[in-house]
């Protein structure tokens, strides 16, 4: 019998493969779209008419669905670090398909991702699953977490409103910062939605709870924001992330 943690690991790794591949497909699509219209990095949306970009988007959606289901079976501390494997997939595919040479610092980054993921998977704690969305809400409204949310949102707004217009075109850390900070909130929301889905399928409906819809709205906002700035990151030629030494 396969344990829940094992199911979560398998789904998380599969998710990383799909998401890592989607970055390359979307970047190729953005390049093709940029050659015939305004680049996404300069506010253009011609990539929406590019079939290859949509192939990458569908691939990403499949990966995100697998990632979502992984949170249902395994704790966030186990699933989230495995998302780093998507960087390795992207770096490898970029080396062969986009001809972006992977330098020593990129190789060291890949090795660090693998070592870190393995260590966390081995030592991941057992998780006591909340029995309702209300329990998750009570945890999410603790003062310490609310302070973290306030700081995170403040940093994202500062990056979007001040730093992105001035140096977003040249500094990779601006877009990465926005996506990373929003990603931390996405993890919490997706975990809540996953648990709500699991409990609902088991017969304890969570649909009537307003907290369920709140977490769903937060997840949607975070995902859309990340997709927007990931497209700008790729369109400006700043990704693949590990290709800094070029």
PDB file of C-alpha atoms in Angstrom:
ATOM      1  CA  UNK A   1       0.000   0.000   0.000  1.00  0.00           C
ATOM      2  CA  UNK A   2       1.475   3.332  -1.079  1.00  0.00           C
ATOM      3  CA  UNK A   3       1.534   5.867   1.763  1.00  0.00           C
ATOM      4  CA  UNK A   4       0.033   9.336   1.411  1.00  0.00           C
ATOM      5  CA  UNK A   5       3.492  10.907   1.643  1.00  0.00           C
ATOM      6  CA  UNK A   6       4.745   8.691  -1.205  1.00  0.00           C
ATOM      7  CA  UNK A   7       1.764   9.709  -3.363  1.00  0.00           C
ATOM      8  CA  UNK A   8       2.510  13.334  -2.597  1.00  0.00           C
ATOM      9  CA  UNK A   9       6.177  12.939  -3.560  1.00  0.00           C
ATOM     10  CA  UNK A  10       5.329  11.216  -6.861  1.00  0.00           C
ATOM     11  CA  UNK A  11       2.800  13.901  -7.756  1.00  0.00           C
ATOM     12  CA  UNK A  12       5.176  16.716  -6.736  1.00  0.00           C
ATOM     13  CA  UNK A  13       8.014  15.322  -8.870  1.00  0.00           C
ATOM     14  CA  UNK A  14       5.657  14.835 -11.833  1.00  0.00           C
ATOM     15  CA  UNK A  15       4.458  18.397 -11.331  1.00  0.00           C
ATOM     16  CA  UNK A  16       8.038  19.689 -11.459  1.00  0.00           C
ATOM     17  CA  UNK A  17       8.651  17.912 -14.774  1.00  0.00           C
ATOM     18  CA  UNK A  18       5.542  19.419 -16.358  1.00  0.00           C
ATOM     19  CA  UNK A  19       6.113  22.915 -14.949  1.00  0.00           C
ATOM     20  CA  UNK A  20       9.817  22.906 -15.823  1.00  0.00           C
ATOM     21  CA  UNK A  21       8.983  21.910 -19.398  1.00  0.00           C
ATOM     22  CA  UNK A  22       6.247  24.530 -19.629  1.00  0.00           C
ATOM     23  CA  UNK A  23       8.734  27.341 -18.924  1.00  0.00           C
ATOM     24  CA  UNK A  24      10.743  26.397 -22.001  1.00  0.00           C
ATOM     25  CA  UNK A  25       7.687  26.016 -24.234  1.00  0.00           C
ATOM     26  CA  UNK A  26       6.291  29.358 -23.080  1.00  0.00           C
ATOM     27  CA  UNK A  27       9.619  31.107 -23.565  1.00  0.00           C
ATOM     28  CA  UNK A  28       9.889  29.805 -27.137  1.00  0.00           C
ATOM     29  CA  UNK A  29       6.312  30.970 -27.713  1.00  0.00           C
ATOM     30  CA  UNK A  30       7.109  34.402 -26.269  1.00  0.00           C
ATOM     31  CA  UNK A  31      10.132  34.703 -28.548  1.00  0.00           C
ATOM     32  CA  UNK A  32       8.043  33.848 -31.592  1.00  0.00           C
ATOM     33  CA  UNK A  33       5.325  36.295 -30.546  1.00  0.00           C
ATOM     34  CA  UNK A  34       7.884  39.023 -29.802  1.00  0.00           C
ATOM     35  CA  UNK A  35       9.267  38.737 -33.311  1.00  0.00           C
ATOM     36  CA  UNK A  36       5.910  39.771 -34.812  1.00  0.00           C
ATOM     37  CA  UNK A  37       4.523  42.153 -32.178  1.00  0.00           C
ATOM     38  CA  UNK A  38       5.109  44.003 -28.918  1.00  0.00           C
ATOM     39  CA  UNK A  39       7.070  41.901 -26.425  1.00  0.00           C
ATOM     40  CA  UNK A  40       5.379  40.891 -23.167  1.00  0.00           C
ATOM     41  CA  UNK A  41       8.148  42.646 -21.272  1.00  0.00           C
ATOM     42  CA  UNK A  42       6.963  45.942 -22.778  1.00  0.00           C
ATOM     43  CA  UNK A  43       3.269  45.360 -22.117  1.00  0.00           C
ATOM     44  CA  UNK A  44       2.391  43.409 -25.257  1.00  0.00           C
ATOM     45  CA  UNK A  45      -0.030  40.478 -25.327  1.00  0.00           C
ATOM     46  CA  UNK A  46       0.562  39.088 -28.807  1.00  0.00           C
ATOM     47  CA  UNK A  47       1.776  35.885 -27.165  1.00  0.00           C
ATOM     48  CA  UNK A  48      -1.898  35.048 -26.534  1.00  0.00           C
ATOM     49  CA  UNK A  49      -2.153  34.342 -30.274  1.00  0.00           C
ATOM     50  CA  UNK A  50       0.884  32.043 -30.303  1.00  0.00           C
ATOM     51  CA  UNK A  51      -0.061  28.285 -30.221  1.00  0.00           C
ATOM     52  CA  UNK A  52       3.270  27.229 -28.698  1.00  0.00           C
ATOM     53  CA  UNK A  53       2.699  29.560 -25.733  1.00  0.00           C
ATOM     54  CA  UNK A  54      -0.670  27.897 -25.149  1.00  0.00           C
ATOM     55  CA  UNK A  55       0.943  24.451 -25.285  1.00  0.00           C
ATOM     56  CA  UNK A  56       3.277  25.637 -22.551  1.00  0.00           C
ATOM     57  CA  UNK A  57       0.332  27.055 -20.592  1.00  0.00           C
ATOM     58  CA  UNK A  58      -1.598  23.775 -20.788  1.00  0.00           C
ATOM     59  CA  UNK A  59       1.523  21.901 -19.697  1.00  0.00           C
ATOM     60  CA  UNK A  60       1.863  24.262 -16.744  1.00  0.00           C
ATOM     61  CA  UNK A  61      -1.801  23.774 -15.799  1.00  0.00           C
ATOM     62  CA  UNK A  62      -1.323  19.991 -15.788  1.00  0.00           C
ATOM     63  CA  UNK A  63       1.716  20.448 -13.551  1.00  0.00           C
ATOM     64  CA  UNK A  64      -0.136  22.801 -11.210  1.00  0.00           C
ATOM     65  CA  UNK A  65      -3.041  20.358 -10.919  1.00  0.00           C
ATOM     66  CA  UNK A  66      -0.598  17.597  -9.980  1.00  0.00           C
ATOM     67  CA  UNK A  67       0.993  19.974  -7.481  1.00  0.00           C
ATOM     68  CA  UNK A  68      -2.420  20.827  -6.057  1.00  0.00           C
ATOM     69  CA  UNK A  69      -3.290  17.161  -5.548  1.00  0.00           C
ATOM     70  CA  UNK A  70       0.141  16.560  -3.977  1.00  0.00           C
ATOM     71  CA  UNK A  71      -0.773  19.029  -1.222  1.00  0.00           C
ATOM     72  CA  UNK A  72      -3.843  16.915  -0.480  1.00  0.00           C
ATOM     73  CA  UNK A  73      -1.720  13.846   0.305  1.00  0.00           C
ATOM     74  CA  UNK A  74       1.506  15.257   1.740  1.00  0.00           C
ATOM     75  CA  UNK A  75       2.502  18.133   4.056  1.00  0.00           C
ATOM     76  CA  UNK A  76       3.522  21.449   2.519  1.00  0.00           C
ATOM     77  CA  UNK A  77       7.017  21.111   4.009  1.00  0.00           C
ATOM     78  CA  UNK A  78       7.463  18.012   1.831  1.00  0.00           C
ATOM     79  CA  UNK A  79       5.757  19.134  -1.387  1.00  0.00           C
ATOM     80  CA  UNK A  80       7.011  22.731  -1.654  1.00  0.00           C
ATOM     81  CA  UNK A  81      10.787  22.003  -1.735  1.00  0.00           C
ATOM     82  CA  UNK A  82      10.273  19.458  -4.519  1.00  0.00           C
ATOM     83  CA  UNK A  83       9.072  22.331  -6.684  1.00  0.00           C
ATOM     84  CA  UNK A  84      12.730  23.335  -6.947  1.00  0.00           C
ATOM     85  CA  UNK A  85      13.214  20.344  -9.237  1.00  0.00           C
ATOM     86  CA  UNK A  86      11.369  22.288 -11.950  1.00  0.00           C
ATOM     87  CA  UNK A  87      14.411  24.592 -12.078  1.00  0.00           C
ATOM     88  CA  UNK A  88      16.621  21.625 -12.903  1.00  0.00           C
ATOM     89  CA  UNK A  89      14.243  20.485 -15.653  1.00  0.00           C
ATOM     90  CA  UNK A  90      14.138  24.018 -17.088  1.00  0.00           C
ATOM     91  CA  UNK A  91      17.906  24.409 -16.942  1.00  0.00           C
ATOM     92  CA  UNK A  92      18.505  21.095 -18.696  1.00  0.00           C
ATOM     93  CA  UNK A  93      15.942  21.764 -21.429  1.00  0.00           C
ATOM     94  CA  UNK A  94      17.184  25.336 -21.897  1.00  0.00           C
ATOM     95  CA  UNK A  95      20.700  23.984 -22.425  1.00  0.00           C
ATOM     96  CA  UNK A  96      19.576  21.664 -25.218  1.00  0.00           C
ATOM     97  CA  UNK A  97      16.543  23.403 -26.745  1.00  0.00           C
ATOM     98  CA  UNK A  98      17.294  27.106 -26.263  1.00  0.00           C
ATOM     99  CA  UNK A  99      21.071  26.758 -26.579  1.00  0.00           C
ATOM    100  CA  UNK A 100      21.555  28.570 -23.259  1.00  0.00           C
ATOM    101  CA  UNK A 101      24.844  27.240 -21.984  1.00  0.00           C
ATOM    102  CA  UNK A 102      24.657  26.075 -18.364  1.00  0.00           C
ATOM    103  CA  UNK A 103      27.654  27.486 -16.517  1.00  0.00           C
ATOM    104  CA  UNK A 104      29.333  26.279 -13.334  1.00  0.00           C
ATOM    105  CA  UNK A 105      27.162  28.401 -11.059  1.00  0.00           C
ATOM    106  CA  UNK A 106      24.068  26.914 -12.684  1.00  0.00           C
ATOM    107  CA  UNK A 107      25.338  23.367 -12.188  1.00  0.00           C
ATOM    108  CA  UNK A 108      26.080  24.132  -8.529  1.00  0.00           C
ATOM    109  CA  UNK A 109      22.550  25.506  -8.208  1.00  0.00           C
ATOM    110  CA  UNK A 110      21.084  22.292  -9.625  1.00  0.00           C
ATOM    111  CA  UNK A 111      23.127  20.177  -7.228  1.00  0.00           C
ATOM    112  CA  UNK A 112      22.031  22.348  -4.301  1.00  0.00           C
ATOM    113  CA  UNK A 113      18.377  21.917  -5.299  1.00  0.00           C
ATOM    114  CA  UNK A 114      18.739  18.139  -5.440  1.00  0.00           C
ATOM    115  CA  UNK A 115      20.581  17.896  -2.111  1.00  0.00           C
ATOM    116  CA  UNK A 116      18.154  20.222  -0.364  1.00  0.00           C
ATOM    117  CA  UNK A 117      15.087  18.416  -1.712  1.00  0.00           C
ATOM    118  CA  UNK A 118      16.430  14.991  -0.716  1.00  0.00           C
ATOM    119  CA  UNK A 119      17.287  16.162   2.813  1.00  0.00           C
ATOM    120  CA  UNK A 120      13.825  17.652   3.356  1.00  0.00           C
ATOM    121  CA  UNK A 121      12.045  14.612   1.904  1.00  0.00           C
ATOM    122  CA  UNK A 122      13.973  12.298   4.222  1.00  0.00           C
ATOM    123  CA  UNK A 123      13.320  14.393   7.327  1.00  0.00           C
ATOM    124  CA  UNK A 124       9.816  15.686   6.535  1.00  0.00           C
ATOM    125  CA  UNK A 125       7.624  15.544   9.651  1.00  0.00           C
ATOM    126  CA  UNK A 126       4.320  13.764   9.871  1.00  0.00           C
ATOM    127  CA  UNK A 127       1.467  16.210   9.553  1.00  0.00           C
ATOM    128  CA  UNK A 128      -1.763  16.249  11.521  1.00  0.00           C
ATOM    129  CA  UNK A 129      -4.343  17.260   8.913  1.00  0.00           C
ATOM    130  CA  UNK A 130      -6.913  19.869   9.959  1.00  0.00           C
ATOM    131  CA  UNK A 131     -10.461  18.578  10.059  1.00  0.00           C
ATOM    132  CA  UNK A 132     -12.053  21.647   8.473  1.00  0.00           C
ATOM    133  CA  UNK A 133     -11.295  24.858   6.649  1.00  0.00           C
ATOM    134  CA  UNK A 134     -12.184  26.701   9.845  1.00  0.00           C
ATOM    135  CA  UNK A 135      -9.181  25.139  11.570  1.00  0.00           C
ATOM    136  CA  UNK A 136      -6.929  26.325   8.751  1.00  0.00           C
ATOM    137  CA  UNK A 137      -8.506  29.769   9.024  1.00  0.00           C
ATOM    138  CA  UNK A 138      -7.770  29.897  12.752  1.00  0.00           C
ATOM    139  CA  UNK A 139      -4.123  29.086  12.040  1.00  0.00           C
ATOM    140  CA  UNK A 140      -3.955  31.635   9.215  1.00  0.00           C
ATOM    141  CA  UNK A 141      -5.342  34.414  11.408  1.00  0.00           C
ATOM    142  CA  UNK A 142      -2.757  34.033  14.145  1.00  0.00           C
ATOM    143  CA  UNK A 143      -0.962  37.360  14.807  1.00  0.00           C
ATOM    144  CA  UNK A 144       2.463  36.076  13.707  1.00  0.00           C
ATOM    145  CA  UNK A 145       1.140  34.897  10.342  1.00  0.00           C
ATOM    146  CA  UNK A 146      -0.855  38.087   9.795  1.00  0.00           C
ATOM    147  CA  UNK A 147       2.332  40.103  10.339  1.00  0.00           C
ATOM    148  CA  UNK A 148       4.083  37.885   7.763  1.00  0.00           C
ATOM    149  CA  UNK A 149       1.245  38.433   5.262  1.00  0.00           C
ATOM    150  CA  UNK A 150       1.339  42.201   5.798  1.00  0.00           C
ATOM    151  CA  UNK A 151       5.115  42.337   5.284  1.00  0.00           C
ATOM    152  CA  UNK A 152       4.896  40.114   2.195  1.00  0.00           C
ATOM    153  CA  UNK A 153       2.152  42.186   0.558  1.00  0.00           C
ATOM    154  CA  UNK A 154       4.056  45.401   1.353  1.00  0.00           C
ATOM    155  CA  UNK A 155       7.200  44.045  -0.303  1.00  0.00           C
ATOM    156  CA  UNK A 156       5.260  42.897  -3.368  1.00  0.00           C
ATOM    157  CA  UNK A 157       3.598  46.303  -3.744  1.00  0.00           C
ATOM    158  CA  UNK A 158       6.963  48.038  -3.367  1.00  0.00           C
ATOM    159  CA  UNK A 159       8.492  45.823  -6.054  1.00  0.00           C
ATOM    160  CA  UNK A 160       5.555  46.294  -8.449  1.00  0.00           C
ATOM    161  CA  UNK A 161       4.937  50.017  -7.958  1.00  0.00           C
ATOM    162  CA  UNK A 162       8.465  51.338  -7.431  1.00  0.00           C
ATOM    163  CA  UNK A 163      11.222  48.952  -8.474  1.00  0.00           C
ATOM    164  CA  UNK A 164       9.644  47.197 -11.462  1.00  0.00           C
ATOM    165  CA  UNK A 165       9.104  50.376 -13.544  1.00  0.00           C
ATOM    166  CA  UNK A 166      12.681  51.540 -12.888  1.00  0.00           C
ATOM    167  CA  UNK A 167      14.796  48.398 -13.123  1.00  0.00           C
ATOM    168  CA  UNK A 168      12.491  45.479 -13.889  1.00  0.00           C
ATOM    169  CA  UNK A 169      13.847  45.303 -17.440  1.00  0.00           C
ATOM    170  CA  UNK A 170      17.424  44.734 -16.291  1.00  0.00           C
ATOM    171  CA  UNK A 171      17.342  43.147 -12.834  1.00  0.00           C
ATOM    172  CA  UNK A 172      16.202  39.541 -12.555  1.00  0.00           C
ATOM    173  CA  UNK A 173      15.617  39.860  -8.798  1.00  0.00           C
ATOM    174  CA  UNK A 174      12.609  42.175  -9.274  1.00  0.00           C
ATOM    175  CA  UNK A 175      10.428  39.638 -11.099  1.00  0.00           C
ATOM    176  CA  UNK A 176      11.806  36.747  -9.075  1.00  0.00           C
ATOM    177  CA  UNK A 177      11.016  38.596  -5.855  1.00  0.00           C
ATOM    178  CA  UNK A 178       7.429  39.282  -6.898  1.00  0.00           C
ATOM    179  CA  UNK A 179       6.850  35.658  -7.924  1.00  0.00           C
ATOM    180  CA  UNK A 180       8.547  34.234  -4.830  1.00  0.00           C
ATOM    181  CA  UNK A 181       6.677  36.398  -2.320  1.00  0.00           C
ATOM    182  CA  UNK A 182       3.345  35.714  -4.008  1.00  0.00           C
ATOM    183  CA  UNK A 183       4.261  32.039  -4.181  1.00  0.00           C
ATOM    184  CA  UNK A 184       4.586  31.839  -0.406  1.00  0.00           C
ATOM    185  CA  UNK A 185       0.960  32.960  -0.072  1.00  0.00           C
ATOM    186  CA  UNK A 186      -0.094  30.622  -2.864  1.00  0.00           C
ATOM    187  CA  UNK A 187       1.258  27.617  -0.955  1.00  0.00           C
ATOM    188  CA  UNK A 188      -0.928  28.355   2.073  1.00  0.00           C
ATOM    189  CA  UNK A 189      -4.042  28.921  -0.046  1.00  0.00           C
ATOM    190  CA  UNK A 190      -3.521  25.836  -2.190  1.00  0.00           C
ATOM    191  CA  UNK A 191      -2.986  23.704   0.909  1.00  0.00           C
ATOM    192  CA  UNK A 192      -6.274  24.990   2.339  1.00  0.00           C
ATOM    193  CA  UNK A 193      -8.134  24.352  -0.923  1.00  0.00           C
ATOM    194  CA  UNK A 194      -6.616  20.878  -1.157  1.00  0.00           C
ATOM    195  CA  UNK A 195      -7.760  19.947   2.322  1.00  0.00           C
ATOM    196  CA  UNK A 196     -11.213  21.413   1.653  1.00  0.00           C
ATOM    197  CA  UNK A 197     -11.479  19.345  -1.528  1.00  0.00           C
ATOM    198  CA  UNK A 198     -10.365  16.161   0.225  1.00  0.00           C
ATOM    199  CA  UNK A 199     -12.801  16.637   3.118  1.00  0.00           C
ATOM    200  CA  UNK A 200     -15.644  17.438   0.715  1.00  0.00           C
ATOM    201  CA  UNK A 201     -14.995  14.267  -1.298  1.00  0.00           C
ATOM    202  CA  UNK A 202     -14.950  12.273   1.947  1.00  0.00           C
ATOM    203  CA  UNK A 203     -18.441  13.547   2.785  1.00  0.00           C
ATOM    204  CA  UNK A 204     -17.688  16.567   4.993  1.00  0.00           C
ATOM    205  CA  UNK A 205     -18.631  19.433   2.713  1.00  0.00           C
ATOM    206  CA  UNK A 206     -16.537  22.596   3.034  1.00  0.00           C
ATOM    207  CA  UNK A 207     -18.340  24.478   0.264  1.00  0.00           C
ATOM    208  CA  UNK A 208     -20.600  26.385   2.664  1.00  0.00           C
ATOM    209  CA  UNK A 209     -17.663  27.911   4.528  1.00  0.00           C
ATOM    210  CA  UNK A 210     -16.821  31.452   3.298  1.00  0.00           C
ATOM    211  CA  UNK A 211     -13.188  30.750   4.221  1.00  0.00           C
ATOM    212  CA  UNK A 212     -13.033  28.172   1.418  1.00  0.00           C
ATOM    213  CA  UNK A 213     -13.949  30.787  -1.170  1.00  0.00           C
ATOM    214  CA  UNK A 214     -11.585  33.298   0.395  1.00  0.00           C
ATOM    215  CA  UNK A 215      -8.640  30.907   0.037  1.00  0.00           C
ATOM    216  CA  UNK A 216      -9.748  30.155  -3.531  1.00  0.00           C
ATOM    217  CA  UNK A 217      -9.801  33.872  -4.390  1.00  0.00           C
ATOM    218  CA  UNK A 218      -6.357  34.423  -2.823  1.00  0.00           C
ATOM    219  CA  UNK A 219      -4.933  31.476  -4.762  1.00  0.00           C
ATOM    220  CA  UNK A 220      -6.386  32.780  -8.048  1.00  0.00           C
ATOM    221  CA  UNK A 221      -4.981  36.293  -7.502  1.00  0.00           C
ATOM    222  CA  UNK A 222      -1.553  34.947  -6.565  1.00  0.00           C
ATOM    223  CA  UNK A 223      -1.372  32.545  -9.516  1.00  0.00           C
ATOM    224  CA  UNK A 224      -2.445  35.172 -12.063  1.00  0.00           C
ATOM    225  CA  UNK A 225       0.092  37.644 -10.667  1.00  0.00           C
ATOM    226  CA  UNK A 226       2.890  35.089 -10.823  1.00  0.00           C
ATOM    227  CA  UNK A 227       2.023  34.096 -14.397  1.00  0.00           C
ATOM    228  CA  UNK A 228       2.048  37.738 -15.492  1.00  0.00           C
ATOM    229  CA  UNK A 229       5.517  38.435 -14.101  1.00  0.00           C
ATOM    230  CA  UNK A 230       6.913  35.078 -15.171  1.00  0.00           C
ATOM    231  CA  UNK A 231       5.938  35.996 -18.729  1.00  0.00           C
ATOM    232  CA  UNK A 232       7.764  39.323 -18.350  1.00  0.00           C
ATOM    233  CA  UNK A 233      10.762  37.512 -16.893  1.00  0.00           C
ATOM    234  CA  UNK A 234      10.964  35.176 -19.881  1.00  0.00           C
ATOM    235  CA  UNK A 235      10.172  37.850 -22.456  1.00  0.00           C
ATOM    236  CA  UNK A 236      12.998  40.082 -21.242  1.00  0.00           C
ATOM    237  CA  UNK A 237      15.481  37.281 -21.727  1.00  0.00           C
ATOM    238  CA  UNK A 238      16.181  37.069 -17.991  1.00  0.00           C
ATOM    239  CA  UNK A 239      15.242  33.382 -17.609  1.00  0.00           C
ATOM    240  CA  UNK A 240      16.195  30.575 -17.561  1.00  0.00           C
ATOM    241  CA  UNK A 241      16.948  31.498 -13.930  1.00  0.00           C
ATOM    242  CA  UNK A 242      20.123  29.473 -13.623  1.00  0.00           C
ATOM    243  CA  UNK A 243      21.739  31.066 -16.667  1.00  0.00           C
ATOM    244  CA  UNK A 244      23.038  34.097 -14.774  1.00  0.00           C
ATOM    245  CA  UNK A 245      26.684  33.578 -15.681  1.00  0.00           C
ATOM    246  CA  UNK A 246      26.178  34.091 -19.393  1.00  0.00           C
TER     247      UNK A 246
END
